[in-house]
Amino acid sequence: MKLLSRIVSVAVCACMVLSIIAAASAESENLAYGKATIDYGKHQGDNVSSYITDGYRSGDEAKAAGVANDSRWAAETTHEDQATTGEWWVGVDFGEATTFDKIVIYWEVCYGKQFKIQTSNDAAEWTDVSDVITNSSASRQEIILDNPATAKYMRVFITEKDNSWGVSMYELEAYNTDGETTPPQTGVESVAVWALVLFGAACIAVFCTKKVKA
């Protein structure tokens, strides 16, 4: 009976640890992080599209990490690109067919005023997966799709910008939330989550050891 009690105690502790790990793992990840990027072929100086998937959501974050050019993509600001209306786009190459239902955009001060989300499997033919979206500020913008989209490529197709300067974006993120309402943990936040998980696991292990010795 004493041996059975010890086995049960250890099993309960193991289940608690697994539950904590499972809960942390269940948080959706940014599917665009670190992925290759695509754009309409023009950019301002060194503000290339690859910056929109490097994880830095603001110029301050990038500067603190020593990243050049504020870690943002910026459309070219010469010739026809000076116009307020036109066509500018930037997107992500997931590398394979990927399902997502939420897009988060971190705009720079020169934001896209009207745009839509499009997907493609060959980067040639594109399908609208959102209606035309109107934006009114340079900030974090979250777009929830009516239906999950599955594609190799996803882009933000901008048809109107806020001013005559080039439209600019810090970060483009994609998530498969599957109905989740809890904000996803990324970057520093995910490190904090796993630190708590490891701390909790250590505490449980000590508790279980004491129980077994008793």
Coordinates of N, CA, C and O in Angstrom, one line a residue, residues 137-214:
S137 N -4.5 54.6 -38.3 CA -3.4 55.0 -37.4 C -2.1 54.1 -37.6 O -2.3 53.0 -38.1
A138 N -1.0 54.6 -37.2 CA 0.2 53.8 -37.2 C 0.4 53.1 -35.9 O 0.9 53.6 -34.9
S139 N -0.1 51.8 -35.9 CA 0.0 51.1 -34.6 C -0.2 49.6 -34.9 O -0.1 49.2 -36.1
R140 N -0.4 48.8 -33.9 CA -0.6 47.4 -34.1 C -2.0 47.2 -34.6 O -3.0 47.7 -34.1
Q141 N -2.1 46.3 -35.6 CA -3.4 46.1 -36.2 C -3.6 44.6 -36.4 O -2.8 43.9 -36.9
E142 N -4.7 44.1 -35.9 CA -5.0 42.7 -35.9 C -6.2 42.4 -36.8 O -7.2 43.0 -36.8
I143 N -6.0 41.4 -37.7 CA -7.0 41.0 -38.7 C -7.4 39.6 -38.4 O -6.5 38.7 -38.5
I144 N -8.6 39.3 -38.1 CA -9.1 37.9 -38.0 C -9.9 37.5 -39.2 O -10.8 38.2 -39.6
L145 N -9.5 36.5 -39.9 CA -10.1 36.0 -41.1 C -11.5 35.3 -40.8 O -11.6 34.6 -39.7
D146 N -12.4 35.5 -41.6 CA -13.7 34.8 -41.4 C -13.5 33.3 -41.5 O -14.2 32.5 -40.7
N147 N -12.6 32.8 -42.3 CA -12.3 31.4 -42.5 C -10.8 31.2 -42.5 O -10.1 32.1 -43.2
P148 N -10.2 30.2 -41.9 CA -8.8 30.0 -42.0 C -8.3 29.9 -43.4 O -9.1 29.4 -44.3
A149 N -7.2 30.4 -43.7 CA -6.6 30.3 -45.0 C -5.4 29.3 -45.0 O -4.7 29.3 -44.0
T150 N -5.2 28.6 -46.1 CA -4.0 27.7 -46.2 C -3.3 28.0 -47.5 O -3.9 27.9 -48.6
A151 N -2.0 28.4 -47.4 CA -1.3 28.8 -48.6 C 0.2 28.9 -48.3 O 0.6 28.9 -47.1
K152 N 1.0 28.9 -49.3 CA 2.5 29.0 -49.2 C 2.9 30.5 -49.0 O 3.8 30.8 -48.3
Y153 N 2.1 31.4 -49.6 CA 2.4 32.8 -49.6 C 1.3 33.6 -49.0 O 0.1 33.3 -49.3
M154 N 1.6 34.6 -48.3 CA 0.6 35.6 -47.8 C 1.2 37.0 -47.9 O 2.3 37.2 -47.6
R155 N 0.3 37.9 -48.4 CA 0.8 39.3 -48.6 C -0.2 40.3 -48.1 O -1.4 40.0 -48.1
V156 N 0.3 41.5 -47.8 CA -0.6 42.6 -47.5 C -0.5 43.5 -48.8 O 0.5 44.0 -49.1
F157 N -1.6 43.6 -49.5 CA -1.7 44.3 -50.7 C -2.3 45.7 -50.4 O -3.5 45.8 -50.1
I158 N -1.5 46.7 -50.5 CA -1.9 48.1 -50.1 C -2.3 48.9 -51.3 O -1.5 49.0 -52.3
T159 N -3.4 49.5 -51.3 CA -3.9 50.4 -52.4 C -4.0 51.8 -52.0 O -4.1 52.7 -52.9
E160 N -3.8 52.2 -50.8 CA -3.8 53.6 -50.4 C -3.0 53.7 -49.1 O -3.1 53.0 -48.2
K161 N -2.1 54.8 -49.1 CA -1.3 55.0 -47.9 C -1.7 56.4 -47.3 O -2.4 57.2 -47.9
D162 N -1.1 56.6 -46.2 CA -1.6 57.8 -45.4 C -1.0 59.1 -46.0 O -1.7 60.1 -45.8
N163 N 0.1 59.1 -46.6 CA 0.7 60.3 -47.1 C 1.6 60.0 -48.3 O 1.6 58.9 -48.8
S164 N 2.3 61.0 -48.8 CA 3.1 60.9 -50.0 C 4.4 60.1 -49.8 O 5.1 59.8 -50.7
W165 N 4.7 59.9 -48.5 CA 5.9 59.1 -48.2 C 5.7 57.7 -48.4 O 4.5 57.2 -48.5
G166 N 6.7 56.9 -48.5 CA 6.5 55.4 -48.7 C 5.9 54.7 -47.6 O 6.2 55.0 -46.4
V167 N 4.9 53.8 -47.8 CA 4.3 53.1 -46.8 C 5.4 52.2 -46.1 O 6.3 51.7 -46.8
S168 N 5.2 52.0 -44.8 CA 6.3 51.3 -44.1 C 5.7 50.4 -43.0 O 4.7 50.7 -42.4
M169 N 6.4 49.3 -42.7 CA 5.9 48.3 -41.8 C 7.1 47.7 -41.0 O 8.1 47.3 -41.5
Y170 N 6.9 47.6 -39.7 CA 7.9 46.9 -38.8 C 7.8 45.4 -38.9 O 8.8 44.7 -39.0
E171 N 6.6 44.9 -38.7 CA 6.5 43.4 -38.5 C 5.2 42.9 -39.1 O 4.2 43.6 -39.0
L172 N 5.2 41.7 -39.7 CA 4.1 41.1 -40.2 C 4.0 39.7 -39.6 O 4.9 38.9 -39.8
E173 N 3.0 39.4 -38.9 CA 2.9 38.1 -38.2 C 1.6 37.4 -38.6 O 0.6 37.9 -39.0
A174 N 1.7 36.0 -38.5 CA 0.5 35.2 -38.9 C 0.4 34.1 -37.8 O 1.4 33.5 -37.3
Y175 N -0.9 33.8 -37.4 CA -1.1 32.8 -36.4 C -2.3 31.9 -36.8 O -3.2 32.3 -37.6
N176 N -2.2 30.7 -36.3 CA -3.3 29.7 -36.5 C -3.9 29.5 -35.1 O -3.4 28.7 -34.3
T177 N -4.9 30.3 -34.7 CA -5.3 30.4 -33.3 C -6.3 29.2 -33.0 O -6.5 28.8 -31.9
D178 N -7.0 28.7 -34.1 CA -8.0 27.7 -33.9 C -9.0 28.0 -32.8 O -9.3 27.2 -32.0
G179 N -9.5 29.3 -32.9 CA -10.5 29.7 -31.9 C -9.9 30.2 -30.6 O -10.7 30.6 -29.7
E180 N -8.6 30.2 -30.4 CA -8.0 30.7 -29.2 C -8.2 32.2 -29.0 O -8.2 33.0 -29.9
T181 N -8.4 32.6 -27.7 CA -8.7 34.0 -27.4 C -7.5 34.6 -26.6 O -7.4 35.8 -26.5
T182 N -6.7 33.7 -26.1 CA -5.5 34.2 -25.3 C -4.4 34.8 -26.3 O -4.1 34.1 -27.3
P183 N -3.9 36.0 -26.1 CA -2.9 36.5 -27.0 C -1.7 35.6 -27.0 O -1.3 35.0 -26.0
P184 N -1.1 35.3 -28.2 CA 0.0 34.4 -28.3 C 1.3 34.9 -27.6 O 1.4 36.2 -27.5
Q185 N 2.1 34.0 -27.2 CA 3.3 34.4 -26.5 C 4.5 34.3 -27.6 O 4.7 33.3 -28.2
T186 N 5.2 35.4 -27.8 CA 6.3 35.4 -28.7 C 7.5 36.1 -28.1 O 7.4 36.9 -27.1
G187 N 8.7 35.9 -28.6 CA 9.9 36.6 -28.2 C 10.1 36.5 -26.7 O 10.2 35.4 -26.2
V188 N 10.3 37.6 -26.1 CA 10.6 37.7 -24.7 C 9.5 37.1 -23.9 O 9.8 36.4 -22.8
E189 N 8.2 37.2 -24.3 CA 7.1 36.6 -23.6 C 7.2 35.1 -23.5 O 6.9 34.5 -22.4
S190 N 7.6 34.5 -24.6 CA 7.7 33.0 -24.5 C 8.8 32.5 -23.6 O 8.7 31.5 -23.0
V191 N 9.9 33.3 -23.6 CA 11.0 33.0 -22.6 C 10.5 33.0 -21.2 O 10.8 32.1 -20.4
A192 N 9.7 34.0 -20.9 CA 9.1 34.1 -19.5 C 8.2 33.0 -19.2 O 8.3 32.4 -18.1
V193 N 7.4 32.5 -20.2 CA 6.5 31.4 -20.0 C 7.3 30.1 -19.6 O 7.0 29.4 -18.7
W194 N 8.4 29.9 -20.5 CA 9.1 28.7 -20.2 C 9.9 28.8 -18.9 O 10.2 27.7 -18.3
A195 N 10.4 29.9 -18.5 CA 11.1 30.1 -17.3 C 10.1 29.7 -16.1 O 10.5 29.0 -15.2
L196 N 8.9 30.1 -16.2 CA 7.9 29.8 -15.2 C 7.6 28.3 -15.2 O 7.4 27.7 -14.1
V197 N 7.5 27.7 -16.4 CA 7.3 26.2 -16.5 C 8.4 25.5 -15.8 O 8.2 24.5 -15.0
L198 N 9.7 25.9 -16.1 CA 10.8 25.2 -15.5 C 10.9 25.4 -14.0 O 11.2 24.4 -13.2
F199 N 10.6 26.6 -13.5 CA 10.5 26.8 -12.1 C 9.5 26.0 -11.4 O 9.7 25.4 -10.4
G200 N 8.3 25.9 -12.1 CA 7.2 25.1 -11.5 C 7.6 23.6 -11.5 O 7.3 22.9 -10.5
A201 N 8.2 23.2 -12.5 CA 8.6 21.8 -12.6 C 9.6 21.4 -11.5 O 9.6 20.3 -10.9
A202 N 10.6 22.3 -11.3 CA 11.6 22.1 -10.2 C 10.9 22.0 -8.9 O 11.2 21.2 -8.0
C203 N 10.0 22.9 -8.6 CA 9.3 22.9 -7.3 C 8.5 21.6 -7.1 O 8.5 21.0 -6.0
I204 N 7.8 21.2 -8.2 CA 7.0 19.9 -8.1 C 8.0 18.7 -7.9 O 7.6 17.8 -7.1
A205 N 9.1 18.8 -8.5 CA 10.1 17.6 -8.4 C 10.6 17.5 -6.9 O 10.7 16.5 -6.4
V206 N 10.9 18.7 -6.3 CA 11.3 18.7 -4.9 C 10.2 18.2 -4.0 O 10.5 17.4 -3.1
F207 N 9.0 18.6 -4.3 CA 7.8 18.2 -3.5 C 7.7 16.7 -3.6 O 7.5 16.0 -2.6
C208 N 7.8 16.2 -4.8 CA 7.6 14.7 -5.0 C 8.7 13.9 -4.3 O 8.5 12.8 -3.8
T209 N 9.9 14.4 -4.4 CA 11.1 13.7 -3.8 C 10.9 13.6 -2.3 O 11.1 12.6 -1.7
K210 N 10.4 14.7 -1.7 CA 10.1 14.7 -0.2 C 9.0 13.7 0.1 O 9.1 13.0 1.1
K211 N 8.0 13.6 -0.7 CA 6.9 12.7 -0.5 C 7.4 11.3 -0.6 O 7.0 10.4 0.3
V212 N 8.2 11.0 -1.6 CA 8.7 9.6 -1.7 C 9.6 9.2 -0.6 O 9.5 8.1 0.0
K213 N 10.5 10.1 -0.1 CA 11.4 9.8 1.0 C 10.6 9.6 2.3 O 10.9 8.8 3.2
A214 N 9.5 10.4 2.4 CA 8.6 10.2 3.6 C 8.0 8.9 3.7 O 7.7 8.3 4.7

